[in-house]
Coordinates of C-alpha atoms and ligand atoms in Angstrom, one line a residue:
M1 CA 1.9 4.5 23.2
K2 CA 5.0 2.4 22.5
K3 CA 7.4 3.2 19.7
D4 CA 7.5 -0.3 18.2
K5 CA 6.7 -0.8 14.5
I6 CA 5.0 -4.2 14.0
L7 CA 4.5 -6.3 10.8
V8 CA 1.7 -8.8 10.8
I9 CA 2.1 -11.5 8.1
G10 CA -1.1 -13.4 7.3
A11 CA -3.2 -10.6 8.8
C12 CA -6.4 -11.6 7.0
G13 CA -6.7 -15.0 8.5
Q14 CA -8.8 -16.3 11.5
I15 CA -6.2 -15.1 14.0
G16 CA -4.6 -12.3 12.0
V17 CA -7.7 -10.1 11.8
E18 CA -8.3 -10.0 15.6
L19 CA -4.6 -9.9 16.5
T20 CA -4.0 -6.9 14.2
L21 CA -6.9 -5.0 15.6
A22 CA -5.7 -5.7 19.2
L23 CA -2.2 -4.7 18.4
R24 CA -3.4 -1.5 16.8
K25 CA -5.2 -0.6 20.0
M26 CA -2.1 -1.1 22.0
Y27 CA 0.6 0.3 19.7
G28 CA -1.3 2.9 17.6
D29 CA -3.0 2.2 14.3
A30 CA -0.2 3.6 12.1
N31 CA 2.4 1.4 13.9
V32 CA 0.9 -1.9 12.9
L33 CA 1.4 -2.8 9.3
A34 CA -0.9 -5.6 8.2
S35 CA 0.0 -7.8 5.2
D36 CA -1.4 -10.9 3.4
L37 CA -1.5 -12.6 0.1
R38 CA -5.3 -12.0 0.1
E39 CA -7.2 -8.8 -0.4
E40 CA -7.5 -6.7 2.8
H41 CA -10.1 -8.2 5.1
E42 CA -13.3 -6.1 5.5
L43 CA -12.8 -5.7 9.3
L44 CA -9.3 -4.3 8.7
K45 CA -10.2 -1.7 6.1
G46 CA -9.7 1.9 7.4
T47 CA -8.1 0.7 10.6
G48 CA -4.4 1.1 9.6
P49 CA -1.8 0.5 6.9
Y50 CA -2.1 -2.6 4.7
V51 CA 0.3 -4.1 2.1
S52 CA 0.0 -7.1 -0.2
L53 CA 2.9 -9.5 0.6
D54 CA 3.9 -13.0 -0.3
V55 CA 6.1 -14.1 2.6
M56 CA 7.8 -16.6 0.3
N57 CA 9.4 -13.7 -1.5
K58 CA 12.3 -13.1 0.9
E59 CA 13.6 -10.0 -1.0
M60 CA 10.3 -8.3 -0.9
L61 CA 9.9 -9.1 2.8
H62 CA 13.4 -7.8 3.5
V63 CA 12.8 -4.5 1.7
L64 CA 9.5 -4.1 3.5
V65 CA 11.1 -4.6 6.9
I66 CA 13.9 -2.1 6.2
R67 CA 11.6 0.5 4.6
H68 CA 9.1 0.5 7.4
N69 CA 11.7 0.3 10.2
I70 CA 10.0 -2.9 11.5
T71 CA 10.9 -3.9 15.1
Q72 CA 8.5 -6.8 15.7
I73 CA 7.2 -9.5 13.3
Y74 CA 4.1 -11.7 13.8
L75 CA 4.2 -14.5 11.3
L76 CA 0.7 -16.1 10.9
A77 CA 0.8 -17.2 7.3
A78 CA 0.6 -21.0 7.1
I79 CA -1.2 -24.0 5.5
L80 CA -3.3 -25.6 8.2
S81 CA -3.8 -29.2 9.2
A82 CA -6.7 -30.4 7.0
T83 CA -5.6 -28.4 3.9
G84 CA -2.0 -29.6 4.4
E85 CA -3.0 -33.2 4.1
K86 CA -4.3 -32.5 0.6
N87 CA -0.9 -31.2 -0.6
P88 CA 1.8 -32.2 1.8
L89 CA 4.8 -31.0 -0.1
L90 CA 3.3 -27.5 -0.6
A91 CA 2.3 -27.3 3.1
W92 CA 5.9 -28.3 4.1
H93 CA 7.4 -25.8 1.6
I94 CA 5.2 -22.9 2.7
N95 CA 5.3 -23.5 6.5
M96 CA 9.0 -24.0 6.6
Q97 CA 10.3 -21.4 4.1
S98 CA 8.0 -18.6 5.5
L99 CA 9.5 -19.2 9.0
L100 CA 13.1 -19.4 7.7
N101 CA 12.7 -16.2 5.7
V102 CA 11.4 -14.4 8.8
L103 CA 13.9 -15.8 11.3
D104 CA 16.8 -15.0 8.9
I105 CA 15.7 -11.4 8.3
A106 CA 15.1 -11.0 12.0
K107 CA 18.7 -12.1 12.6
E108 CA 20.1 -9.8 9.8
E109 CA 18.1 -6.7 10.9
N110 CA 18.2 -7.2 14.6
I111 CA 14.5 -7.3 14.9
D112 CA 13.5 -6.9 18.6
K113 CA 10.9 -9.8 18.7
V114 CA 9.3 -12.4 16.5
Y115 CA 6.1 -14.3 17.1
W116 CA 5.3 -17.5 15.3
P117 CA 2.5 -19.9 16.4
S118 CA 3.0 -23.7 16.8
S119 CA 0.1 -26.1 17.5
I120 CA -1.1 -29.1 19.5
A121 CA -0.6 -30.8 16.1
V122 CA 3.1 -31.3 17.1
F123 CA 1.9 -34.2 19.3
G124 CA 1.1 -37.6 17.8
P125 CA -0.5 -41.0 18.8
N126 CA 2.4 -41.9 21.0
S127 CA 2.2 -38.7 23.1
P128 CA 0.2 -39.0 26.4
M129 CA -3.4 -38.0 25.4
M130 CA -4.5 -36.5 28.7
E131 CA -2.9 -33.3 30.1
T132 CA -0.1 -33.7 27.5
P133 CA 3.1 -32.4 29.2
Q134 CA 5.3 -29.6 27.8
H135 CA 8.2 -32.1 27.2
T136 CA 7.1 -35.6 26.1
I137 CA 7.1 -37.9 23.1
I138 CA 6.6 -35.8 20.0
E139 CA 6.0 -37.8 16.9
P140 CA 3.5 -35.8 14.7
T141 CA 1.9 -37.8 11.9
T142 CA 0.4 -35.0 9.8
I143 CA 2.6 -32.8 7.5
Y144 CA 1.2 -29.8 9.4
G145 CA 2.4 -31.2 12.7
I146 CA 5.8 -32.2 11.3
S147 CA 6.3 -28.7 9.9
K148 CA 5.3 -27.1 13.3
F149 CA 7.7 -29.4 15.2
A150 CA 10.5 -28.6 12.8
G151 CA 9.6 -24.9 13.1
E152 CA 9.8 -25.1 16.9
R153 CA 13.3 -26.5 16.6
W154 CA 14.3 -23.7 14.2
C155 CA 13.0 -21.1 16.6
E156 CA 15.0 -22.5 19.5
Y157 CA 18.0 -22.7 17.2
Y158 CA 17.8 -19.1 16.1
N159 CA 17.3 -18.0 19.7
H160 CA 20.2 -20.1 21.1
R161 CA 22.6 -19.6 18.2
Y162 CA 21.9 -16.0 17.1
G163 CA 20.0 -14.5 20.0
V164 CA 16.8 -13.9 18.0
D165 CA 14.0 -13.2 20.5
V166 CA 11.4 -15.5 19.0
R167 CA 8.4 -16.6 21.0
S168 CA 5.8 -19.2 20.3
L169 CA 2.6 -20.9 21.6
R170 CA 1.2 -24.3 20.8
Y171 CA -2.4 -23.1 20.1
P172 CA -5.3 -25.5 20.6
G173 CA -8.2 -25.3 18.2
L174 CA -9.4 -21.7 18.1
I175 CA -13.0 -20.6 18.1
S176 CA -14.1 -17.2 16.9
Y177 CA -16.9 -15.3 15.1
K178 CA -15.1 -12.4 13.5
S179 CA -13.1 -14.1 10.8
A180 CA -13.6 -17.6 9.2
P181 CA -11.3 -20.5 10.1
G182 CA -8.7 -21.5 7.4
G183 CA -8.9 -25.3 7.0
G184 CA -8.1 -26.9 10.3
T185 CA -9.3 -30.1 12.0
T186 CA -11.0 -28.1 14.8
D187 CA -13.1 -25.9 12.4
Y188 CA -16.2 -27.9 13.3
A189 CA -16.4 -26.0 16.6
V190 CA -16.8 -22.8 14.7
E191 CA -19.1 -24.1 11.9
I192 CA -21.5 -25.7 14.5
F193 CA -22.4 -22.2 15.8
H194 CA -23.3 -20.8 12.4
E195 CA -25.3 -23.9 11.4
A196 CA -27.1 -23.9 14.8
K197 CA -28.2 -20.4 14.3
E198 CA -29.1 -20.7 10.6
R199 CA -30.6 -24.2 10.4
Q200 CA -30.8 -25.6 13.9
E201 CA -28.9 -28.7 12.8
Y202 CA -25.3 -29.7 12.2
T203 CA -23.4 -32.7 10.8
S204 CA -20.1 -33.0 12.5
F205 CA -17.1 -34.3 10.6
L206 CA -15.7 -35.6 13.9
S207 CA -17.3 -38.4 16.0
E208 CA -19.3 -37.5 19.1
D209 CA -16.7 -38.4 21.7
T210 CA -13.6 -36.8 20.0
Y211 CA -12.1 -34.6 22.7
L212 CA -9.7 -31.9 21.6
P213 CA -8.1 -28.9 23.4
M214 CA -9.8 -25.7 22.4
M215 CA -9.7 -22.0 23.2
Y216 CA -11.9 -19.0 22.6
M217 CA -10.2 -16.3 20.4
P218 CA -10.2 -13.5 23.1
D219 CA -8.1 -15.8 25.3
A220 CA -5.8 -16.7 22.4
I221 CA -5.2 -13.1 21.5
R222 CA -4.5 -12.1 25.1
A223 CA -2.1 -15.1 25.5
T224 CA -0.2 -14.0 22.4
I225 CA 0.1 -10.4 23.6
E226 CA 1.0 -11.4 27.2
L227 CA 3.7 -13.7 25.9
M228 CA 5.1 -11.0 23.7
E229 CA 5.0 -8.4 26.4
A230 CA 6.6 -10.6 29.1
D231 CA 10.1 -9.8 30.1
A232 CA 12.6 -11.9 28.1
S233 CA 14.1 -13.3 31.3
K234 CA 10.8 -15.0 32.0
I235 CA 10.7 -16.9 28.7
T236 CA 12.3 -20.3 29.5
V237 CA 10.8 -22.2 26.6
R238 CA 12.2 -21.0 23.2
S239 CA 10.5 -23.8 21.2
A240 CA 6.8 -23.2 22.0
Y241 CA 4.7 -23.2 25.1
N242 CA 1.8 -25.6 25.7
L243 CA -1.3 -23.4 26.0
S244 CA -4.7 -24.6 27.3
G245 CA -8.2 -23.2 27.7
M246 CA -10.8 -25.9 27.6
S247 CA -11.4 -29.4 26.2
F248 CA -14.7 -30.7 24.9
S249 CA -16.2 -33.2 22.4
P250 CA -18.8 -32.5 19.6
K251 CA -21.4 -34.1 21.8
E252 CA -20.6 -31.7 24.7
I253 CA -20.6 -28.6 22.6
A254 CA -23.9 -29.6 21.0
A255 CA -25.5 -30.1 24.5
E256 CA -24.3 -26.6 25.5
I257 CA -25.8 -25.1 22.3
K258 CA -29.0 -26.9 23.0
K259 CA -29.4 -24.9 26.3
H260 CA -29.7 -21.8 24.1
I261 CA -31.4 -23.3 21.0
P262 CA -33.6 -26.2 22.3
D263 CA -34.5 -27.4 18.7
F264 CA -30.9 -27.9 17.8
T265 CA -29.9 -31.4 16.6
I266 CA -26.5 -32.9 15.7
S267 CA -25.5 -35.9 13.6
Y268 CA -22.1 -37.4 12.9
E269 CA -20.3 -38.2 9.7
P270 CA -16.6 -38.5 10.5
D271 CA -14.3 -38.0 7.4
Y272 CA -10.5 -37.9 6.9
R273 CA -10.2 -35.3 9.6
Q274 CA -11.2 -37.9 12.3
Q275 CA -7.8 -39.6 11.8
I276 CA -6.0 -36.4 12.3
A277 CA -8.0 -35.6 15.5
D278 CA -7.4 -39.1 16.8
G279 CA -3.6 -38.5 16.8
W280 CA -3.9 -35.3 18.8
P281 CA -4.1 -34.8 22.6
N282 CA -7.5 -34.6 24.4
S283 CA -6.2 -31.9 26.8
M284 CA -3.0 -30.1 27.5
D285 CA -0.8 -29.3 30.6
D286 CA 0.2 -25.7 30.3
S287 CA 1.6 -25.3 33.8
R288 CA 4.9 -23.9 32.3
A289 CA 3.1 -21.0 30.6
R290 CA 1.2 -20.3 33.8
A291 CA 4.4 -20.4 36.0
D292 CA 6.7 -18.5 33.6
W293 CA 4.6 -15.5 32.4
G294 CA 1.4 -15.8 34.4
W295 CA -1.0 -17.3 31.8
K296 CA -4.6 -17.8 32.9
H297 CA -7.5 -18.6 30.7
E298 CA -10.9 -16.9 31.1
Y299 CA -13.4 -18.7 28.9
D300 CA -14.9 -22.2 29.5
L301 CA -17.4 -23.9 27.3
A302 CA -20.5 -22.3 28.8
K303 CA -19.1 -18.8 28.7
M304 CA -17.8 -19.1 25.2
T305 CA -21.0 -20.7 23.8
A306 CA -23.1 -17.8 25.3
D307 CA -20.8 -15.2 23.8
M308 CA -20.6 -16.9 20.3
L309 CA -24.4 -17.3 20.0
Q310 CA -24.8 -13.7 21.0
N311 CA -22.3 -12.3 18.5
I312 CA -22.7 -14.5 15.4
Ligands
NAD401 P1 -5.7 -18.8 8.4 O1 -5.5 -19.9 7.3 O2 -7.0 -18.4 8.8 O3 -4.8 -17.5 8.0 C1 -3.6 -17.6 7.4 C2 -3.4 -16.4 6.5 O4 -2.1 -16.4 5.9 C3 -4.4 -16.3 5.4 O5 -5.1 -15.0 5.4 C4 -3.6 -16.5 4.1 O6 -4.1 -15.7 3.0 C5 -2.2 -16.0 4.6 N1 -1.2 -16.5 3.7 C6 -1.0 -17.8 3.3 N2 0.1 -17.9 2.5 C7 0.7 -16.7 2.5 C8 1.8 -16.2 1.9 N3 2.6 -17.0 1.2 N4 2.2 -14.9 2.1 C9 1.4 -14.1 2.9 N5 0.2 -14.5 3.5 C10 -0.1 -15.8 3.3 O7 -4.9 -19.4 9.6 P2 -5.1 -19.0 11.2 O8 -6.1 -19.9 11.7 O9 -5.3 -17.5 11.3 O10 -3.7 -19.4 11.7 C11 -2.6 -18.5 11.9 C12 -1.4 -19.3 12.5 O11 -1.8 -19.9 13.8 C13 -0.9 -20.4 11.6 O12 0.5 -20.6 11.8 C14 -1.6 -21.7 12.2 O13 -0.9 -22.8 12.0 C15 -1.6 -21.3 13.7 N6 -2.6 -22.1 14.4 C16 -4.0 -21.9 14.2 C17 -4.9 -22.6 14.9 C18 -6.4 -22.3 14.7 O14 -7.2 -23.0 15.3 N7 -6.8 -21.4 13.9 C19 -4.5 -23.5 15.9 C20 -3.1 -23.8 16.0 C21 -2.2 -23.0 15.3

């Protein structure tokens, strides 16, 4: 077991629950302190220490970091893309201030490593849609994407200027069955499995041919941990790495589900989220992550669909 003491902020969200459980396996239950605004998630109860924390309260966060001798921080608290569009100023405020609080405390307290996720939402309609490169036109049009892009620049700044070892991934849409998604544009790819099992039908809020980069949660958790475990000398991108698993459309995932549930039907009623999705890449080039720290995805659409339907 390693001696690190880890703080996970936003531990009760879609990623936080699974990441906290994975980190507890690696570092020991007592060494991973989970925190969130919400009540402790059912799946975390009894698995390790938990505190209630509002990451916007910098003083409280600072005290917590000192009191628990924290050496690594994973910041997962955020307002996601679809929710962000409903209250842009709030999304900007929370997404930026939470990161600045963490980066600044990491600098003050010489925290060993910080993890903060970015997103494919940093790209916009002027970015190349197919196999979007690591470095290209970045003109996000959602407030979520704008906050992620600004966050990436702050991460690189804190690394270059103050030596904070902060690492980041541009996650694609994440698909999981353990904890519910939190208001993103790719949430349809989780909902569809629940509806397929319960009602054998689903109405998609994205049109049938909307391709988006996606990833199954076990791959995302492994990518996060592999990035954080990599030797610092291998990390050549201090903003955020492109990360890719698979790319599919609502029509394609429906066809895959039909192989398991022949009666399943899908219909399409695109809403405001269609416009968000239309500005995002169809697929991502993550060759830099693969070259720098050996990233390799495991799950494709068929393997993920079989696993989701078995576990829901
Ligand atoms: P989520 O909404 O499911 O979870 C976020 C958690 O943060 C929630 O439990 C919420 O209660 C908590 N939180 C919110 N405000 C807080 C505050 N002020 N103090 C403490 N906790 C607070 O989100 P997620 O899907 O788990 O995403 C985690 C991170 O990954 C976010 O930065 C998100 O932008 C990024 N990301 C997610 C996806 C995805 O598909 N899920 C894709 C790309 C990037």
